[in-house]
Amino acid sequence: MKFEIKRQLLQRTDRVKGVEIHPSEPWLMANLYNGNVLIYNYTDTTLVKSFEVTEQPVRAAKFVARKQWVVTGSDDMLIRVYNYNTMDKVKVFEAHTDYIRCIAVHPTLPAFLTSSDDTLIKLWDWDKGFACVQQFEGHSHFVMQVTFNPKDNNTFASASLDRSIKVWSLGQPMPNFTLEGHDKGVNCLDYFSGSDRPYLISGADDKLIKIWDYQTKACVQTLEGHSHNIAAVCLHPELPLIVSGSEDGTIKLWHSTTYRLETTLDYRMERVWGLGYLKGSNSIAIAYDDGTVMIKVGREEPVASMDSSGKIIWARHNEIQTVNIKALGSDYEMQDGERLPLAVKDLGSSDLYPQSLQHNPNGRFVTVCGDGEYVVYTALAWRNKSFGPGLEFVWSNDSNEYAIRESPTKVKLYKNFQEKTTLKLDFNAEGIFGGSLVGVKSGEYIVFYDWEGNLVRRVDAVVRGVYWSEGGSQVAVVSDDSFYLLQYNADVVDAALAAGGSADPDGIDDAFELVAEVNERVKTGVWVGDCFIYNTASWRLNYCVGGEVTTMYHLDRPMYLLGYLASLNRVFLVDKDFGIVSYTLLLSMVEFKTLCMRGEIGTALTLLPQLPKDQLNNVARFLESKGFVQEALSVATDPEYRFDLAIQLGDLQSAGSIAVELDSEPKWRQLGELAMTGGHLGMAQQCLIKAKDYSGLLLMRSVTGDRKGLEGLAAEAREAGKHNVAFVGLFLLGRMQECVELLVEAGRLPEAAFFSRTYAPSLMPNVVSSWKADLAKQNPKAAESLADPAEYPNLFPNLHAAYKAEKWSLDQRAKNADIPASMYPELSSMPAVDLIGSIDSLLGGEANGGVDDLLSAPQQPHEELQHKEEEEEEEEEEEQQPVPQPLPQQQELFEIDQAAQHEQLLKQQQLEQQWQLEQRQLEQQQQLEQQQQ
């Protein structure tokens, strides 16, 4: 029997005596010998909750999901009930006079059973205050386990070290009957739940597992294989497997029909003490000496198949059932993702336990494969057509041909139910795949043969699945983390085979051509024309055309593809509970994309009227991805997407009209940048204005020398609070006084002080005064340390020269304000002047007349710029213009005429002399004090 085993969780802890899986939450509970109970999330292996129950071993713990409880039984003879949400203790009571071995919760009644080393079994009713409503006596030794019969909740069975198994009924104090046959104490038991056989399983210290018919009271089978006591047994809830755990440290899986040992698991965690499972799940939990392990046995993918007419057949264990989608009628409106209300009919049963079930291409036959055999049934009457040994069975695209893998070294090909040939393999065949060719995979590669047995091509890939298109021209080869789309060149293969085949041991070189590799994990897939539909490991329903992947829907639970009905334009899926759902997939959309992939874009565009309007943007994105951007622009309806396409094409006219429609600042900014790059400065400026992109406008107006534009930008940016842009604009305009005002307005007083020291020293005293006043609110000492140039001019070198340089600069900026930016190359050769150095040298070595000469000497901008007469007229006008005034509130401090400057200089010199005198006196006093000491 073929099945997969995957480890879901491994947690190392102290000895675990029992495990339990929650019926709805992804939780695994482990009760430990050290007195703790731990709950893990088995999806991410994290510890969710922990209960410190007692210092004695906790031998039993069960979930009561309908009450959100955990019920524990321990060696201190107490039953404890906890709310696992709030962690509160609900009830504690003494239940037995010896160790409590087992707890079994009734499926429907508000009650649970407990068994103990005191040889008693008791029934407790929590609706009656956890009163003991019945006591069962009959065993003469420890009662190790009790379990309810899933087919009759009124009865239960018990296993005891007195070597017996007893079956009881609620309401009757004495057992109905006793099963005896073990030579030593019986530790565990479980009922068969998924079949019509009235069986139960038991495991004992005699190392044997026995299967009992509780109707005839006979032992029908004994399983041998363990080398130590059997500690736990259970029947797999979904697969025909009996699971046993022993103190020899191994887990054995036995076929529940043939009783053949299928496999043995050993996780090297010492003795096994318990098993846990959940109906409807493939997971098994194992309690070990060294911790807890959880495994998934078998696949959760349902065994189901759909033919081309919409008839679905599935297998529930050995029972075969069918539904027909067409039975819903044409009036029924299917909704995407909605479970279809299909009437289920019993078709029959299978002699094998089905591990695979598939229709042949024309839907007349259905093959069931399992237990190392296959059976071909007629689809309508479910009659046996053919059978034989086989590990796997696959159909060809031709309904009359199929292949069977009988063993790892033998693959046979059949036609019309007659053996045709046997493939000659020089490797172990781990699996086969049908379709246009027969695929035989090994652990490292797959080899394709035609249906005559001729080698076609070897492909080096670790393959999990192969899906052929209906016409056989394309194939999807699925690996663990990706899939490959291959083009099959049938003409090349036919020609090569007609010429005697290829001498290359890997087959015909050009048999396949790689179309695309897609990095997604495929769970199931199906072809519709040249479109490959598949669902992923993250449960997205996608389709792929030529390597271009489109996500159709996000699935809310694991589902598996059945097929596509073109008449309904819908793809159908099934979940593990055999619920059938459907989703829309327009064939016209698939045809459109297929034509685009073939390069027939003109033909594809003729299909646009057939497509729904809500799909046009998806079509446009597909066209864009294939390089048809202009066509995508003509198809798209979303304005933002159309704008992006127009920008991508550099179509300023289309982008501009869309930007007017959107009226979005980011879009205007993006369009402005594109226009600026293309040299369309007028359009770029208009876009930047609409985008309120002050930084972009600053760049544009500064590099183009637009003085008036820069003035307007500075004012607008200042009003909008864009102080950085406003500051740079004012600075470029030479308006230093307004720069200082802006810094003060923005609360940047330190920057204003330092800036005025360099560019507007006449404003410095008032700015420093404001800075000190503001700083004194936070740190008075720091404020006192700031030097005011009005009080300490000696701390500001060349201050007087800076005043004169400032006045001269203001005059020159006013005179040269109309020089265009285009004159920069000619003016850049003029030598730079160190104004402060020149003025300082004149102040120090010459009369003030020299300074006045410097200040009054006209500066020639450039001889080519204008005539001397025009320059003199401009100078006269400049002399009549007033010097730019400082801040109004600072007027009296910032007068810069000659008389005021001279008067202020004398005052500063007097203050400096006084300060030097005070310093000398202070030094003399300190020297005198030192001498006295």
PDB file of C-alpha atoms in Angstrom, residues 477-591:
ATOM      1  CA  VAL A 477       6.242  18.988 -15.417  1.00  0.00           C
ATOM      2  CA  VAL A 478       5.822  19.649 -11.700  1.00  0.00           C
ATOM      3  CA  SER A 479       8.674  19.442  -9.183  1.00  0.00           C
ATOM      4  CA  ASP A 480       8.724  20.204  -5.466  1.00  0.00           C
ATOM      5  CA  ASP A 481       9.091  23.994  -5.666  1.00  0.00           C
ATOM      6  CA  SER A 482       8.340  24.905  -9.289  1.00  0.00           C
ATOM      7  CA  PHE A 483       6.927  23.664 -12.565  1.00  0.00           C
ATOM      8  CA  TYR A 484       8.142  23.710 -16.155  1.00  0.00           C
ATOM      9  CA  LEU A 485       6.025  24.330 -19.243  1.00  0.00           C
ATOM     10  CA  LEU A 486       7.414  22.332 -22.171  1.00  0.00           C
ATOM     11  CA  GLN A 487       6.429  22.394 -25.849  1.00  0.00           C
ATOM     12  CA  TYR A 488       6.287  18.862 -27.276  1.00  0.00           C
ATOM     13  CA  ASN A 489       7.507  18.703 -30.884  1.00  0.00           C
ATOM     14  CA  ALA A 490       5.610  15.639 -32.134  1.00  0.00           C
ATOM     15  CA  ASP A 491       6.717  16.091 -35.761  1.00  0.00           C
ATOM     16  CA  VAL A 492      10.386  16.100 -34.768  1.00  0.00           C
ATOM     17  CA  VAL A 493       9.888  12.955 -32.666  1.00  0.00           C
ATOM     18  CA  ASP A 494       7.973  11.127 -35.419  1.00  0.00           C
ATOM     19  CA  ALA A 495      10.665  11.964 -37.967  1.00  0.00           C
ATOM     20  CA  ALA A 496      13.442  10.825 -35.621  1.00  0.00           C
ATOM     21  CA  LEU A 497      11.678   7.555 -34.807  1.00  0.00           C
ATOM     22  CA  ALA A 498      10.960   6.924 -38.485  1.00  0.00           C
ATOM     23  CA  ALA A 499      14.692   7.296 -39.108  1.00  0.00           C
ATOM     24  CA  GLY A 500      15.485   4.652 -36.513  1.00  0.00           C
ATOM     25  CA  GLY A 501      15.433   6.694 -33.328  1.00  0.00           C
ATOM     26  CA  SER A 502      18.217   8.556 -31.575  1.00  0.00           C
ATOM     27  CA  ALA A 503      21.592   7.074 -30.723  1.00  0.00           C
ATOM     28  CA  ASP A 504      21.766   9.377 -27.708  1.00  0.00           C
ATOM     29  CA  PRO A 505      20.915   7.418 -24.526  1.00  0.00           C
ATOM     30  CA  ASP A 506      19.011  10.519 -23.330  1.00  0.00           C
ATOM     31  CA  GLY A 507      16.722  10.382 -26.366  1.00  0.00           C
ATOM     32  CA  ILE A 508      15.793  12.916 -29.039  1.00  0.00           C
ATOM     33  CA  ASP A 509      17.343  16.319 -28.402  1.00  0.00           C
ATOM     34  CA  ASP A 510      14.591  18.523 -29.823  1.00  0.00           C
ATOM     35  CA  ALA A 511      11.661  16.522 -28.491  1.00  0.00           C
ATOM     36  CA  PHE A 512      10.869  19.234 -25.951  1.00  0.00           C
ATOM     37  CA  GLU A 513      11.357  22.964 -25.876  1.00  0.00           C
ATOM     38  CA  LEU A 514      11.252  24.896 -22.596  1.00  0.00           C
ATOM     39  CA  VAL A 515       8.522  27.544 -22.670  1.00  0.00           C
ATOM     40  CA  ALA A 516       8.731  28.806 -19.092  1.00  0.00           C
ATOM     41  CA  GLU A 517       9.712  27.928 -15.541  1.00  0.00           C
ATOM     42  CA  VAL A 518       7.371  29.131 -12.793  1.00  0.00           C
ATOM     43  CA  ASN A 519       8.483  29.104  -9.159  1.00  0.00           C
ATOM     44  CA  GLU A 520       5.283  27.919  -7.521  1.00  0.00           C
ATOM     45  CA  ARG A 521       4.333  24.691  -5.753  1.00  0.00           C
ATOM     46  CA  VAL A 522       1.510  23.007  -7.631  1.00  0.00           C
ATOM     47  CA  LYS A 523      -0.959  20.814  -5.731  1.00  0.00           C
ATOM     48  CA  THR A 524      -3.242  19.815  -8.637  1.00  0.00           C
ATOM     49  CA  GLY A 525      -3.600  21.007 -12.217  1.00  0.00           C
ATOM     50  CA  VAL A 526      -5.640  20.704 -15.420  1.00  0.00           C
ATOM     51  CA  TRP A 527      -5.263  22.045 -18.978  1.00  0.00           C
ATOM     52  CA  VAL A 528      -7.860  24.088 -20.866  1.00  0.00           C
ATOM     53  CA  GLY A 529      -6.565  24.557 -24.394  1.00  0.00           C
ATOM     54  CA  ASP A 530      -3.140  26.182 -24.015  1.00  0.00           C
ATOM     55  CA  CYS A 531      -3.956  27.414 -20.507  1.00  0.00           C
ATOM     56  CA  PHE A 532      -2.688  25.507 -17.465  1.00  0.00           C
ATOM     57  CA  ILE A 533      -4.940  25.903 -14.423  1.00  0.00           C
ATOM     58  CA  TYR A 534      -3.541  24.912 -11.030  1.00  0.00           C
ATOM     59  CA  ASN A 535      -3.868  25.520  -7.314  1.00  0.00           C
ATOM     60  CA  THR A 536      -0.836  26.251  -5.183  1.00  0.00           C
ATOM     61  CA  ALA A 537       0.420  25.143  -1.786  1.00  0.00           C
ATOM     62  CA  SER A 538      -0.718  28.541  -0.454  1.00  0.00           C
ATOM     63  CA  TRP A 539      -4.221  27.775  -1.798  1.00  0.00           C
ATOM     64  CA  ARG A 540      -4.418  30.223  -4.655  1.00  0.00           C
ATOM     65  CA  LEU A 541      -6.217  29.248  -7.860  1.00  0.00           C
ATOM     66  CA  ASN A 542      -4.029  30.400 -10.765  1.00  0.00           C
ATOM     67  CA  TYR A 543      -3.795  29.918 -14.491  1.00  0.00           C
ATOM     68  CA  CYS A 544      -0.720  30.181 -16.670  1.00  0.00           C
ATOM     69  CA  VAL A 545      -0.486  30.941 -20.389  1.00  0.00           C
ATOM     70  CA  GLY A 546       3.004  30.804 -21.833  1.00  0.00           C
ATOM     71  CA  GLY A 547       4.616  31.452 -18.468  1.00  0.00           C
ATOM     72  CA  GLU A 548       2.367  34.419 -17.608  1.00  0.00           C
ATOM     73  CA  VAL A 549       0.636  33.625 -14.295  1.00  0.00           C
ATOM     74  CA  THR A 550      -2.718  35.129 -13.292  1.00  0.00           C
ATOM     75  CA  THR A 551      -4.315  34.581  -9.894  1.00  0.00           C
ATOM     76  CA  MET A 552      -8.016  33.871 -10.310  1.00  0.00           C
ATOM     77  CA  TYR A 553      -9.096  33.418  -6.696  1.00  0.00           C
ATOM     78  CA  HIS A 554      -7.772  32.946  -3.173  1.00  0.00           C
ATOM     79  CA  LEU A 555      -9.237  29.758  -1.718  1.00  0.00           C
ATOM     80  CA  ASP A 556     -10.466  29.747   1.871  1.00  0.00           C
ATOM     81  CA  ARG A 557      -9.561  26.083   2.480  1.00  0.00           C
ATOM     82  CA  PRO A 558      -7.580  23.275   0.807  1.00  0.00           C
ATOM     83  CA  MET A 559      -9.282  22.281  -2.444  1.00  0.00           C
ATOM     84  CA  TYR A 560      -8.295  20.148  -5.404  1.00  0.00           C
ATOM     85  CA  LEU A 561      -9.008  20.553  -9.110  1.00  0.00           C
ATOM     86  CA  LEU A 562     -11.442  18.212 -10.847  1.00  0.00           C
ATOM     87  CA  GLY A 563     -11.762  19.773 -14.288  1.00  0.00           C
ATOM     88  CA  TYR A 564     -13.290  22.457 -16.504  1.00  0.00           C
ATOM     89  CA  LEU A 565     -16.646  22.569 -18.276  1.00  0.00           C
ATOM     90  CA  ALA A 566     -16.473  24.862 -21.312  1.00  0.00           C
ATOM     91  CA  SER A 567     -20.276  24.955 -21.600  1.00  0.00           C
ATOM     92  CA  LEU A 568     -20.485  26.627 -18.173  1.00  0.00           C
ATOM     93  CA  ASN A 569     -17.200  28.591 -18.348  1.00  0.00           C
ATOM     94  CA  ARG A 570     -16.410  27.256 -14.882  1.00  0.00           C
ATOM     95  CA  VAL A 571     -13.643  25.252 -13.239  1.00  0.00           C
ATOM     96  CA  PHE A 572     -14.652  22.750 -10.539  1.00  0.00           C
ATOM     97  CA  LEU A 573     -12.849  21.783  -7.336  1.00  0.00           C
ATOM     98  CA  VAL A 574     -13.450  19.380  -4.450  1.00  0.00           C
ATOM     99  CA  ASP A 575     -12.445  19.675  -0.790  1.00  0.00           C
ATOM    100  CA  LYS A 576     -11.470  16.829   1.529  1.00  0.00           C
ATOM    101  CA  ASP A 577     -15.094  16.519   2.702  1.00  0.00           C
ATOM    102  CA  PHE A 578     -16.216  16.042  -0.926  1.00  0.00           C
ATOM    103  CA  GLY A 579     -17.809  19.469  -1.162  1.00  0.00           C
ATOM    104  CA  ILE A 580     -17.905  20.629  -4.800  1.00  0.00           C
ATOM    105  CA  VAL A 581     -17.324  24.331  -5.591  1.00  0.00           C
ATOM    106  CA  SER A 582     -16.819  26.194  -8.862  1.00  0.00           C
ATOM    107  CA  TYR A 583     -15.204  29.386 -10.127  1.00  0.00           C
ATOM    108  CA  THR A 584     -15.615  31.348 -13.344  1.00  0.00           C
ATOM    109  CA  LEU A 585     -12.930  31.054 -16.026  1.00  0.00           C
ATOM    110  CA  LEU A 586     -13.833  32.698 -19.333  1.00  0.00           C
ATOM    111  CA  LEU A 587     -12.717  30.650 -22.321  1.00  0.00           C
ATOM    112  CA  SER A 588     -12.613  33.823 -24.404  1.00  0.00           C
ATOM    113  CA  MET A 589      -9.994  35.207 -22.002  1.00  0.00           C
ATOM    114  CA  VAL A 590      -7.926  32.060 -22.385  1.00  0.00           C
ATOM    115  CA  GLU A 591      -8.210  32.236 -26.181  1.00  0.00           C
TER     116      GLU A 591
END
